Tab-separated table of C-alpha atoms in Angstrom:
chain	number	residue	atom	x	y	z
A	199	UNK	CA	30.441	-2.434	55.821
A	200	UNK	CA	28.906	-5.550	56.814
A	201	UNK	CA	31.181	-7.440	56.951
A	202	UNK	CA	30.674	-11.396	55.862
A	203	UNK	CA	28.215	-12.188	58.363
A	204	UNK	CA	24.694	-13.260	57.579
A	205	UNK	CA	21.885	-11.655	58.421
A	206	UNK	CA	18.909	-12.671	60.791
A	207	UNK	CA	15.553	-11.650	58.974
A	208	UNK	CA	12.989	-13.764	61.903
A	209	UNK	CA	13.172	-15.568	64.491
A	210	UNK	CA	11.519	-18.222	63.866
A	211	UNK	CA	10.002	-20.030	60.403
A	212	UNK	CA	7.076	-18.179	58.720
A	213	UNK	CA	6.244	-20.498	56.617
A	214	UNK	CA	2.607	-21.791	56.657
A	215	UNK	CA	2.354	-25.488	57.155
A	216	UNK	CA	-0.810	-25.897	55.213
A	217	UNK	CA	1.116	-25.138	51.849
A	218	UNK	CA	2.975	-28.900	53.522
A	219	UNK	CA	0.037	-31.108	54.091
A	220	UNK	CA	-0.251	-30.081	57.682
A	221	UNK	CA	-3.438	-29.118	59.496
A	222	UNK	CA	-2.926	-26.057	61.243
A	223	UNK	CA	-0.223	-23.635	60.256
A	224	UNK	CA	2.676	-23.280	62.768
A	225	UNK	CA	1.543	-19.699	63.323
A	226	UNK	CA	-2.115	-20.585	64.244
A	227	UNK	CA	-0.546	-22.728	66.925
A	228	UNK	CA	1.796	-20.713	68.478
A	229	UNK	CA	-1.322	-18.252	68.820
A	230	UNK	CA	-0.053	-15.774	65.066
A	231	UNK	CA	-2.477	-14.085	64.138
A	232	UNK	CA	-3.542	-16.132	60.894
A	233	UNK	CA	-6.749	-17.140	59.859
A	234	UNK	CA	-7.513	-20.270	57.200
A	235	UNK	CA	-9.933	-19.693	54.641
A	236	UNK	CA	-11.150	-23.174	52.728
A	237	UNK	CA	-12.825	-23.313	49.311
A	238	UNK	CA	-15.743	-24.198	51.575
A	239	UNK	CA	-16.201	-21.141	53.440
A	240	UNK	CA	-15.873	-18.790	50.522
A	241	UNK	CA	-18.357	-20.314	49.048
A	242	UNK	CA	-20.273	-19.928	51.770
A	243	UNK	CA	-19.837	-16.323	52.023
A	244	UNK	CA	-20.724	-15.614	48.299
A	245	UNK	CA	-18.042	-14.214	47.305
A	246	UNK	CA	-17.531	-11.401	49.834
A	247	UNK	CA	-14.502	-11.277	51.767
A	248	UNK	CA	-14.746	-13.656	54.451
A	249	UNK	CA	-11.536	-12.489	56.447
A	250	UNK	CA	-12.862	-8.249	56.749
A	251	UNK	CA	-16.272	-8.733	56.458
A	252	UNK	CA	-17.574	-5.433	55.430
A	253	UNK	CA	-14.812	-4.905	52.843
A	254	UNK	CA	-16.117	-4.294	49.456
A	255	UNK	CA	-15.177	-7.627	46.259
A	256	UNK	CA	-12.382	-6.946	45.017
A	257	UNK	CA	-12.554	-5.384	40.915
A	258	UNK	CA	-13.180	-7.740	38.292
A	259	UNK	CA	-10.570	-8.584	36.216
A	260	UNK	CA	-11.398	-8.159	32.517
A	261	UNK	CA	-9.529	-10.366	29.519
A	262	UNK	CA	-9.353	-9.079	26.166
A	263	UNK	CA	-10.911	-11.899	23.616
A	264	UNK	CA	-7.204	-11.970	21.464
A	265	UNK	CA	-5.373	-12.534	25.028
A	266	UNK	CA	-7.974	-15.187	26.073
A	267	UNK	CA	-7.823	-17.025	22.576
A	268	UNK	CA	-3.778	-16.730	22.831
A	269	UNK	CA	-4.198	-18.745	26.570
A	270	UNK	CA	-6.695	-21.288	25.522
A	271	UNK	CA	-4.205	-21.958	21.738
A	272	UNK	CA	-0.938	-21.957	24.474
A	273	UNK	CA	-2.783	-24.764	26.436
A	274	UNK	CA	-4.218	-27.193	23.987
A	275	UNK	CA	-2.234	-30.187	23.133
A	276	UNK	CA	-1.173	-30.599	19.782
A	277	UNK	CA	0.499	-33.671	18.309
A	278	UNK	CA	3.629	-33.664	16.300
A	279	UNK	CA	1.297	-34.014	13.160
A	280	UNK	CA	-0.940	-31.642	14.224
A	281	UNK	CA	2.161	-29.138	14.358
A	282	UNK	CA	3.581	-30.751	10.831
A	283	UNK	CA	-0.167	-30.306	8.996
A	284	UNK	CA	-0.579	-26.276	10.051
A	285	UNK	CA	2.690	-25.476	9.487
A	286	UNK	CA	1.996	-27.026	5.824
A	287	UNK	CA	-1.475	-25.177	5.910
A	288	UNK	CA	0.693	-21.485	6.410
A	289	UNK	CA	3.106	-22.390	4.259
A	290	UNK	CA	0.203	-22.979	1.478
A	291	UNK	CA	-1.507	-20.352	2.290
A	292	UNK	CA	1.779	-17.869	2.118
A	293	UNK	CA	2.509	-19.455	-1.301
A	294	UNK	CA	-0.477	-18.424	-2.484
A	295	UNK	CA	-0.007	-14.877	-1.030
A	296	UNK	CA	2.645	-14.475	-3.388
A	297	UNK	CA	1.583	-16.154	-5.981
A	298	UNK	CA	-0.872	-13.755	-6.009
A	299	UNK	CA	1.639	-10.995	-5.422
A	300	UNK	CA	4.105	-12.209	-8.461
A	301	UNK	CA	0.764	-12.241	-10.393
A	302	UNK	CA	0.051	-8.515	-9.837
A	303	UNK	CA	3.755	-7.101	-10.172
A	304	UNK	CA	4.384	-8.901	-13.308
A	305	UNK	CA	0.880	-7.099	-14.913
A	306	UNK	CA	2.049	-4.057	-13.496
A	307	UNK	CA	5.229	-4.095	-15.313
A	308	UNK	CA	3.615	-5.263	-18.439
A	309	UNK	CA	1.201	-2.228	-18.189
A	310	UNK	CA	4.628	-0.143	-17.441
A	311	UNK	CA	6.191	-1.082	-20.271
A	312	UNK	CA	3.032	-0.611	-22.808
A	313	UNK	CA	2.857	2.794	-20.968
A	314	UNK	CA	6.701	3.649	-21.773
A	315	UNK	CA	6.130	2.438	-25.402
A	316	UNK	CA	2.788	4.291	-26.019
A	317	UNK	CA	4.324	7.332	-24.364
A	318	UNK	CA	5.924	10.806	-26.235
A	319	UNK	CA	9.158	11.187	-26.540
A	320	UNK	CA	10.984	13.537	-24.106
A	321	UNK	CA	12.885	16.941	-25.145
A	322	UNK	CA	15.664	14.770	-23.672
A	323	UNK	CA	14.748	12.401	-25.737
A	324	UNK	CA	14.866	14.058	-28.493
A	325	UNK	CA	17.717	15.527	-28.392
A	326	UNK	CA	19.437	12.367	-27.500
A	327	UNK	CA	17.760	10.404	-31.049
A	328	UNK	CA	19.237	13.261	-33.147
A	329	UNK	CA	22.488	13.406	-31.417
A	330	UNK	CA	22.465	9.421	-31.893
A	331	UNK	CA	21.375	10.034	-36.026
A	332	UNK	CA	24.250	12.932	-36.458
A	333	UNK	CA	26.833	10.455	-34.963
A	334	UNK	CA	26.051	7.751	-37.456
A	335	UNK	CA	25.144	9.939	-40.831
A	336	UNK	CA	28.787	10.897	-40.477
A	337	UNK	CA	30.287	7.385	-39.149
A	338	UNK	CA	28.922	6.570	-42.868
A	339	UNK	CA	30.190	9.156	-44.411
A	340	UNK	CA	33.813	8.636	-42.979
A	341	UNK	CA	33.740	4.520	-43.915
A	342	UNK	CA	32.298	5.447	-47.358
A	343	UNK	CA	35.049	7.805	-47.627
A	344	UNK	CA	37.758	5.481	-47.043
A	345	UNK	CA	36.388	2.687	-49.654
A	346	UNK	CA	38.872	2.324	-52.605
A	347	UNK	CA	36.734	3.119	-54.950
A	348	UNK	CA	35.844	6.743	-53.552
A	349	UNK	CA	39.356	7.042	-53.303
A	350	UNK	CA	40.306	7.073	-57.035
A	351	UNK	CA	36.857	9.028	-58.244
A	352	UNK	CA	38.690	11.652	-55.296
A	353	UNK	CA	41.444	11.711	-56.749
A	354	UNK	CA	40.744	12.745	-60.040
């Protein structure tokens, strides 16, 4: 356990001056070994490393064209109409999407339905009309039967 104490990382600050405005970086003047490296002298250099010297460029970095169109859309300026207009444009555009879309499901169900009409009857089917015809030929039979006038011709 540490305890609450702090902990000393350095002796001294390591932070380079330069980054501050100043000249020479406190570690350059105390003798550090630090070397500063301006836009100046890698040009200079072409492009090879200027602090090893006979280190090889570093690889180059490759950017995929979607991720380099996503930077250049995230850092263009857009007004508050410019936002308004294409978020009108998608929403047009996504109307007419499903316009579109309504335009095809509805003849799809239309062809369904001329397709269910056109169609055979099922055995289920069928069975189920003649069930259906049996129930009512003797539903009429039992109301005719109870008319008065069946009745009295019955009776005699």
């Amino acid at each position: 356990r540490r305890g609450g104490r702090y902990r000393r990382v350095a002796g001294g600050s390591e932070v380079d001056e330069t980054l501050f405005g100043e000249r020479r970086s406190a570690r350059v003047r105390s003798g550090g070994n630090v070397s500063v490296v301006s836009r100046g002298d890698v040009l200079r250099a072409g492009g090879t490393s200027v602090v090893g010297g006979d280190a090889a460029p570093p690889a180059p970095t490759f950017v995929s064209a979607s991720e380099l169109r996503r930077i250049k859309q995230s850092t263009t300026i857009r007004t508050a109409e410019d936002i308004k207009r294409e978020k009108a444009e998608a929403a047009a555009r996504m109307e007419k999407r499903q316009a579109v879309s309504k335009a095809r499901k509805a003849r799809m169900l239309k062809l369904e339905a001329e397709r269910k009409k056109n169609a055979p009857p099922s055995v289920l089917e069928m069975e189920k009309r003649k069930e259906n015809e049996e129930i009512r030929r003797k539903a009429k039979f039992l109301t005719s039967e109870e008319l008065d006038d069946v009745k009295t011709m019955n009776a005699f």
